[in-house]
Coordinates of C-alpha atoms in Angstrom, one line a residue:
X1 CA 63.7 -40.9 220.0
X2 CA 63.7 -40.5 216.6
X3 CA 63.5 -36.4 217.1
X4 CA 66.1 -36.9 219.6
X5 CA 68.1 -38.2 216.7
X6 CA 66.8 -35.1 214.4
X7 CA 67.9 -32.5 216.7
X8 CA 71.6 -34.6 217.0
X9 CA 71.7 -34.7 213.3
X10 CA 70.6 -31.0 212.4
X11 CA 73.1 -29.6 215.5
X12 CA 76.0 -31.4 213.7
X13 CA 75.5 -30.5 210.3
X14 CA 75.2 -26.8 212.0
X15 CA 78.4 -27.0 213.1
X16 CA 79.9 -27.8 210.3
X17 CA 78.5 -25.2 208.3
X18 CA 79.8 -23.0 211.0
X19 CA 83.6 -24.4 210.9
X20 CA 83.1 -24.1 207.3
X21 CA 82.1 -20.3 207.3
X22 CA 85.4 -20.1 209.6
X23 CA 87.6 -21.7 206.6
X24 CA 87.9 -25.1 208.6
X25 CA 86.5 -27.7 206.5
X26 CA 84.1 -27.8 203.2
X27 CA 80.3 -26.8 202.9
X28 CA 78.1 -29.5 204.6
X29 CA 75.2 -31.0 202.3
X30 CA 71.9 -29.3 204.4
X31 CA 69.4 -30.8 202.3
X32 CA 70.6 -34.7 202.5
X33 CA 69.2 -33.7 205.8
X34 CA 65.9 -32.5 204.7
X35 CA 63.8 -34.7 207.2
X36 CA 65.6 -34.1 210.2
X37 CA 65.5 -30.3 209.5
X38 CA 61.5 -30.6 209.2
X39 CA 61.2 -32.1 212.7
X40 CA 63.5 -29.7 214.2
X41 CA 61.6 -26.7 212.4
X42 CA 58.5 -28.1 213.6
X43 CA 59.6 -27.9 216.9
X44 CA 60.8 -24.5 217.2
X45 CA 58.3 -22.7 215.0
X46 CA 55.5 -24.5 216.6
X47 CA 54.0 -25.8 213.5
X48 CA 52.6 -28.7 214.8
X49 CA 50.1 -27.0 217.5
X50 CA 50.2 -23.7 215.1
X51 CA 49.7 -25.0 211.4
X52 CA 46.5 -27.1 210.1
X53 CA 46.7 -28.3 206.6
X54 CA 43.6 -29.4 204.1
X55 CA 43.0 -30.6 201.1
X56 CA 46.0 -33.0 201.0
X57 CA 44.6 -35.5 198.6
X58 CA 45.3 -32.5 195.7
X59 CA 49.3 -32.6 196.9
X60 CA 51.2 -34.8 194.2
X61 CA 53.6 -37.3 195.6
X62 CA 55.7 -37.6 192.9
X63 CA 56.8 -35.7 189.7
X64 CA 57.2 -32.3 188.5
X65 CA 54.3 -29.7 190.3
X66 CA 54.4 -26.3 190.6
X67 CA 52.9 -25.7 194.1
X68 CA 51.7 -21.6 193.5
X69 CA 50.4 -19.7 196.6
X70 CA 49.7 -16.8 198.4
X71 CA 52.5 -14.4 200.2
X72 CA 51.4 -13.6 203.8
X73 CA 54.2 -14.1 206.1
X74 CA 58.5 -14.6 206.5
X75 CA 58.2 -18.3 206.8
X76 CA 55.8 -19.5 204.4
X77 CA 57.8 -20.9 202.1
X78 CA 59.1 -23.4 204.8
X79 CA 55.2 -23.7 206.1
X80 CA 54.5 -25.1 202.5
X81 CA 57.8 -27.0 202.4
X82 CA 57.2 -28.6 205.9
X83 CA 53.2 -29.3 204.9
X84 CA 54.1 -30.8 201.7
X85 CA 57.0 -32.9 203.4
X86 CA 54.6 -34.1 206.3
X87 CA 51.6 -35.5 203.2
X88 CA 54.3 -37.4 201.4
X89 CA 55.6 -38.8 204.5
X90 CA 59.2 -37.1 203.7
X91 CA 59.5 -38.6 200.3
X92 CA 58.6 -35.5 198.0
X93 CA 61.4 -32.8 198.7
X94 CA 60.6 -29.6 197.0
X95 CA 62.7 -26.2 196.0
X96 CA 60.8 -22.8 196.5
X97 CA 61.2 -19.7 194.7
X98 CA 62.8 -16.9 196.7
X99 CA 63.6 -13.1 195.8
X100 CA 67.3 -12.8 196.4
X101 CA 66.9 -9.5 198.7
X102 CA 64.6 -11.0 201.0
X103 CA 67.0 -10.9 203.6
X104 CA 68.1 -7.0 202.5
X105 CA 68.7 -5.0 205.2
X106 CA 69.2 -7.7 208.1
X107 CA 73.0 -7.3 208.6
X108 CA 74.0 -8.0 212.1
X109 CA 74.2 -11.9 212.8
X110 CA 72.4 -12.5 209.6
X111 CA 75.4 -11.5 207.6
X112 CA 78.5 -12.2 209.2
X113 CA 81.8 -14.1 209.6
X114 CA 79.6 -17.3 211.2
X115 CA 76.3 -17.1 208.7
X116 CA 75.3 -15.7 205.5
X117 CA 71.7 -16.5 205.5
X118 CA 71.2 -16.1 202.1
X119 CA 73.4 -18.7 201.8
X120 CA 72.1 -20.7 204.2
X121 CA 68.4 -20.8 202.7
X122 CA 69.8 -21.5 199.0
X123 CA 71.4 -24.5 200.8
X124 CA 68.2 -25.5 202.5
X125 CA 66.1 -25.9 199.3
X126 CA 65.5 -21.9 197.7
X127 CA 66.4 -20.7 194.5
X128 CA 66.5 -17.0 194.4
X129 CA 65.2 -14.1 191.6
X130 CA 65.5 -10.9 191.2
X131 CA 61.9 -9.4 191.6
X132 CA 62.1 -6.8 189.8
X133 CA 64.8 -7.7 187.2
X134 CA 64.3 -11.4 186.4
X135 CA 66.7 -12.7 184.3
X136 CA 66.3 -15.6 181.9
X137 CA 69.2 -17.6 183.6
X138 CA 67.3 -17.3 187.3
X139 CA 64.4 -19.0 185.6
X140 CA 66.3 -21.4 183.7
X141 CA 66.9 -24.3 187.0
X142 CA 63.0 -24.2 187.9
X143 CA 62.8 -25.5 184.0
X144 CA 65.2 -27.9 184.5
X145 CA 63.7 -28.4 187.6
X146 CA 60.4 -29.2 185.8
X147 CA 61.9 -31.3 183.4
X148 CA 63.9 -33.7 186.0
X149 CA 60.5 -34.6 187.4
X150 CA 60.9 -32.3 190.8
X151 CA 58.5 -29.6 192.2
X152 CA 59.0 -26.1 193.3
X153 CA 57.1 -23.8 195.4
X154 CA 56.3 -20.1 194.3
X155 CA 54.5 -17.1 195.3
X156 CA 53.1 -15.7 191.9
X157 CA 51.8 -12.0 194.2
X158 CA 55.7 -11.6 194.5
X159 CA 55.3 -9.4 197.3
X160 CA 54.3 -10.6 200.8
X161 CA 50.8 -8.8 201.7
X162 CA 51.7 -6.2 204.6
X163 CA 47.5 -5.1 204.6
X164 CA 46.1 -8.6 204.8
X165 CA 44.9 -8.0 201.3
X166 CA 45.1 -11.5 199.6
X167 CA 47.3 -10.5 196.6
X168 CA 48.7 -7.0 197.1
X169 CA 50.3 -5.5 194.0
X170 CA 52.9 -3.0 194.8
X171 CA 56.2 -1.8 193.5
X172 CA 55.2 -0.8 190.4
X173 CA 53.7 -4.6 190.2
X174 CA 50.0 -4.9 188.6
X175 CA 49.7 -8.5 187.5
X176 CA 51.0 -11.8 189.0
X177 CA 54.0 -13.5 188.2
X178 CA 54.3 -16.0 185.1
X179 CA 53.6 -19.5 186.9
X180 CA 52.5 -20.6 183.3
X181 CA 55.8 -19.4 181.3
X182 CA 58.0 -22.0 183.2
X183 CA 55.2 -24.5 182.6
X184 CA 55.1 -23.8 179.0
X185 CA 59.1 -23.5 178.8
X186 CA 59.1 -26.7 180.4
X187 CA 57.1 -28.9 178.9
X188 CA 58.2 -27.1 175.0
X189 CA 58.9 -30.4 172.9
X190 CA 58.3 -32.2 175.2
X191 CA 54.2 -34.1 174.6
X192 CA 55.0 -36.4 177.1
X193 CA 55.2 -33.9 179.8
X194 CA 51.7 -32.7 182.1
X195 CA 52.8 -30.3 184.4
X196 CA 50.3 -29.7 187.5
X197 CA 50.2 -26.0 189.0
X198 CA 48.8 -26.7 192.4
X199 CA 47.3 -23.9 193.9
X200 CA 47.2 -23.2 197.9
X201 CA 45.9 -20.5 200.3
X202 CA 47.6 -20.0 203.6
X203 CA 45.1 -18.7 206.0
X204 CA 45.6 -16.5 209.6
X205 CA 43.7 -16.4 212.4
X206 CA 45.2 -13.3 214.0
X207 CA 43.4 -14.0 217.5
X208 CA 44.0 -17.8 218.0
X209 CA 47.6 -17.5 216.7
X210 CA 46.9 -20.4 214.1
X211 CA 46.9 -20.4 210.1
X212 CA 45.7 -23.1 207.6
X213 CA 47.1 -24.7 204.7
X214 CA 45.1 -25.7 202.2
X215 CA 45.7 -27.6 199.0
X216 CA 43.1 -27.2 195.6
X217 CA 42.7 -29.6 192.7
X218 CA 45.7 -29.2 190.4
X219 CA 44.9 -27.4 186.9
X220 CA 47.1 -27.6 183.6
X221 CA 48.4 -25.8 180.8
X222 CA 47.6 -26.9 177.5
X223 CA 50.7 -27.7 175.0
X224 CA 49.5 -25.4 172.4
X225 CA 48.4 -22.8 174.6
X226 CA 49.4 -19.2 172.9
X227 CA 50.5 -16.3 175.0
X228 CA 47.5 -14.6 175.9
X229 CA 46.1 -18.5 176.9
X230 CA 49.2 -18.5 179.4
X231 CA 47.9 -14.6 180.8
X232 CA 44.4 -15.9 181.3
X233 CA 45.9 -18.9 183.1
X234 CA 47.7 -16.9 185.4
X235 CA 45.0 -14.8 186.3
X236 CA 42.5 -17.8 187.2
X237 CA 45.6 -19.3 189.4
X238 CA 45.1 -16.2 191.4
X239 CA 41.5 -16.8 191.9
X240 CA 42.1 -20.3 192.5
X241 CA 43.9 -19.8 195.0
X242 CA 41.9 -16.6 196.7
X243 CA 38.6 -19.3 196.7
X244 CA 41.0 -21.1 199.3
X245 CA 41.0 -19.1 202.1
X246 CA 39.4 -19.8 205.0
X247 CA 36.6 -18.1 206.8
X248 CA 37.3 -17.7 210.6
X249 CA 35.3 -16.4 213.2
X250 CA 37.8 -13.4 213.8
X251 CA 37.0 -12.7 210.1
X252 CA 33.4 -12.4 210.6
X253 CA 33.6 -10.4 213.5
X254 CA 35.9 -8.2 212.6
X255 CA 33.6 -7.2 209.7
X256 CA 30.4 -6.4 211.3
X257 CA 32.5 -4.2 214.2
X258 CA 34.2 -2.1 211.1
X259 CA 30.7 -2.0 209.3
X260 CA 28.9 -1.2 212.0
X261 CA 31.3 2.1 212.9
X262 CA 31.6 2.6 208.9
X263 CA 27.9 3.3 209.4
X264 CA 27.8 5.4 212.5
X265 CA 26.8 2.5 214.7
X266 CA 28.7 2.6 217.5
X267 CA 26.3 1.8 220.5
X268 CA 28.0 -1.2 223.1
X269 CA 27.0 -4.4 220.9
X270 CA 26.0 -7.6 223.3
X271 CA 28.0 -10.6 223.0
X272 CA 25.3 -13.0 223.2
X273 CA 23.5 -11.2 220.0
X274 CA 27.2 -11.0 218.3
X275 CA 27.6 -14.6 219.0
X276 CA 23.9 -15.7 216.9
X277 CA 24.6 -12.9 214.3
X278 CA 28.8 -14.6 213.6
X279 CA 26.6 -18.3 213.9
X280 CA 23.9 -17.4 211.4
X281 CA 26.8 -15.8 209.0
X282 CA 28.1 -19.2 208.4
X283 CA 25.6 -20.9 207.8
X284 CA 24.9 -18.6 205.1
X285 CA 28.3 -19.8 203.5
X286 CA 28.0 -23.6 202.9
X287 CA 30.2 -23.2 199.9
X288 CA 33.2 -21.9 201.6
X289 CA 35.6 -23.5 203.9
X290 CA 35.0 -22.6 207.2
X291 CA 37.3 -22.7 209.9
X292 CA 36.4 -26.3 212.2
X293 CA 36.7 -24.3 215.2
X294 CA 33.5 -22.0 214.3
X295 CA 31.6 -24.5 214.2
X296 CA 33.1 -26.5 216.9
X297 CA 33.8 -23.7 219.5
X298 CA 32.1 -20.4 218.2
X299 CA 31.9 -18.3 221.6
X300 CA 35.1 -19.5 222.6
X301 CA 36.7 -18.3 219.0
X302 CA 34.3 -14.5 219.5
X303 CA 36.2 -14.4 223.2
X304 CA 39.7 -15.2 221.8
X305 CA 39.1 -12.4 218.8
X306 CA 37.1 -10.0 220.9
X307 CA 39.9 -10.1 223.7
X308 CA 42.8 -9.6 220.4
X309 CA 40.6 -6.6 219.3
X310 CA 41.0 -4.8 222.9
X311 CA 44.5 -5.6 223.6
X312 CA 45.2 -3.2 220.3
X313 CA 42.6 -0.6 221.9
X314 CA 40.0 -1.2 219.1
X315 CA 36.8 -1.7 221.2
X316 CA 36.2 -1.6 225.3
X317 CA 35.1 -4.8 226.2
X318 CA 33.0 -5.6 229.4
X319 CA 31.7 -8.7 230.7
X320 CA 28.2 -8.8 228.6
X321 CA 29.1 -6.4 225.9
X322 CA 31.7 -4.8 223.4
X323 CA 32.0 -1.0 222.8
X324 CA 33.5 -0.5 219.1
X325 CA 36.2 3.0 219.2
X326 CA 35.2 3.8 216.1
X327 CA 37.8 6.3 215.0
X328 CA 40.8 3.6 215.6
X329 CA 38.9 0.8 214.0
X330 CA 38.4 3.2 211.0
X331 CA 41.4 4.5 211.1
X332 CA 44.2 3.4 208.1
X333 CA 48.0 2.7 209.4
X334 CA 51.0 3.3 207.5
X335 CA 51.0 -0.1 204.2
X336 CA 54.3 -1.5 206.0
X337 CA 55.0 -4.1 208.2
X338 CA 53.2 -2.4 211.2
X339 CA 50.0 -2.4 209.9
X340 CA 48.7 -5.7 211.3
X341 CA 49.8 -4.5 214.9
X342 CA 48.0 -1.3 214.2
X343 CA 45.0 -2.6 213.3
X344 CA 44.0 -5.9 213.3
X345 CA 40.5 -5.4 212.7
X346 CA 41.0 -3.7 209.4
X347 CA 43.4 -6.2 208.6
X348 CA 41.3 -9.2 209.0
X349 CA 38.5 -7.8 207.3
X350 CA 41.2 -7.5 203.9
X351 CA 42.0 -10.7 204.5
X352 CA 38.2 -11.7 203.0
X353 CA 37.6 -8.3 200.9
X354 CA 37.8 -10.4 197.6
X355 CA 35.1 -12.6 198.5
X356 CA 31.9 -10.9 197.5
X357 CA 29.1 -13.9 199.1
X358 CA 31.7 -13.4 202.4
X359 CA 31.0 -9.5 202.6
X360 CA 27.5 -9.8 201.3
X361 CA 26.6 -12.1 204.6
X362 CA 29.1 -10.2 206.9
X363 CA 26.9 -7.4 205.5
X364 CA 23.7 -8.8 206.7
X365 CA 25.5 -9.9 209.8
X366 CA 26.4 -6.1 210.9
X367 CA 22.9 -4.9 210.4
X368 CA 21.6 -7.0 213.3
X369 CA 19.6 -5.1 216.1
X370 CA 21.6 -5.6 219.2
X371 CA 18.6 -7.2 221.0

């Protein structure tokens, strides 16, 4: 009943929009209908079968936060807006940081007499920058923002990772964007102020279809911190963040197939020994968070990822064995948006190339005799 009554809400405030896009009628107020508009998302994006969150005892409830993740898909800044709103039971709305030509190119229905969806996101919660060209009065409302004890949600990569790589620099981009200079901007003069930069990793599992949320321990910027404090800040953010992600089994065997062929091994690999060697990988990680479902459901995650890899003609598989095609699993696509598709293998295995214990046991993994 009560997403009956969410659906009822969020289709009439729709319509209004629409009748006022038409010139009938003033702008409706999207966000007094921020709850509604979380059960409806959750509905149509799938989120509640699709999206796992952890780590929600490091999620403030109340107050200013700056909530500062990773990049990987379109929709994760209402992922972290719908994960947030679902821990605080609805009670903690937050704004997110958007560049303001995300939607650059769209046209068609995106940008037409009925909807302007860059309109339509600033009304659902965004505040949008320039990426390249910040100016000082785009920064100045996630201040105030600070200072009126809210939270915002920001991506401090800037650009959404097309390779799987956790933080991908590009654009002329070589260092990640200044969480700590609103912090400091905010709390300026003001001692009674402790802002918490909340980092979180959002994690894909390209064969299951699923990705995790998870929340870290909020860290803080010192009032009298100096510039260069503020930079180092930054930077351990980052690998705050990057210690978040979580290790899946398509992770794991996506490395040992593209070691294995980086090596000339290329000989059918048995399921059954692939199955031990991805086991015995993680158990060599008890300091990183592993995926439930490994542990839980291991060959049924090595079938799911195994049977992803052949649908993109990466290995043959057959009913006791995998054959790796070596030259497509080595093979580099275009750095777009096609590169996933291409090559999921190579992607996944980005997705944990900053881990050094990760590819040190993935390493050790791949040089298994196929026994």
């Amino acid at each position: 009943m009560r997403e009956l009554r969410a659906w009822l809400i969020t289709a009439w405030r729709l319509t209004l929009y629409l009748f006022y896009r038409l010139g009938i009628g003033k702008c409706p107020n999207l966000l007094g209908i921020y709850p509604e508009l979380v059960a409806v998302f959750d509905r149509v994006m799938g989120w509640r079968k699709n999206l796992r969150v952890s780590g929600e005892s490091h999620c403030p409830r109340t107050g200013p936060a700056v909530f500062s993740g990773n990049h990987y898909a379109k929709d994760d800044p209402f992922v972290a807006y719908r994960a947030i709103h679902r821990i605080c039971d609805g009670a903690y709305p937050v704004r997110y940081m958007m560049r303001d030509d995300f939607f650059a190119g769209g046209g068609g229905i995106l940008k037409s007499k009925l909807i302007d969806v860059d309109e339509l996101v600033c009304m659902l919660g965004a505040l949008q920058i320039s990426r390249d060209r910040v100016q000082l009065t785009q920064l100045k409302p996630f201040i105030a923002l600070l200072r009126e004890q809210a939270a915002f949600i920001m991506y401090p990569g800037r650009s959404r990772s097309r390779t799987g790589v956790f933080v991908e620099y590009r654009d002329g981009i070589d260092e990640p964007g200044g969480v700590t200079f609103l912090v400091a901007q905010a709390q300026r003069n003001r001692p009674e102020l402790n802002v918490p930069i909340v980092p979180f990793a959002r994690t894909s599992n390209l064969a299951t279809k699923t990705s995790v949320l998870v929340f870290g321990p909020p860290v803080y910027l010192p009032h009298d911190a100096d510039r260069a404090v503020q930079r180092d800040l930054d930077f351990r953010i980052i690998e705050l963040m990057a210690g978040l992600v979580e290790i899946n089994v398509t992770h794991i065997v996506a490395g040992i197939v593209y070691l294995r062929c980086l090596h000339g091994r290329t000989e059918p690999l048995s399921i059954d020994a692939l199955n031990k060697s991805i086991e015995s990988t993680i158990e060599r990680l008890p300091n990183r968070l592993i995926d439930p479902a490994a542990r839980a459901d291991c060959r049924g995650q090595l079938e799911a990822a195994l049977d992803h890899f052949a649908k993109s003609q990466l290995i043959v598989l057959r009913s006791n064995s995998i054959t790796p095609v070596a030259g497509a699993v080595l093979a580099a696509p275009p750095h777009d948006t096609t590169y996933r598709a291409i090559n999921p293998i190579k992607y996944a295995v980005n997705q944990i190339l900053h881990l050094p214990d990760v590819i040190d046991a993935v390493e050790r993994a791949a040089a298994f005799d196929n026994a």
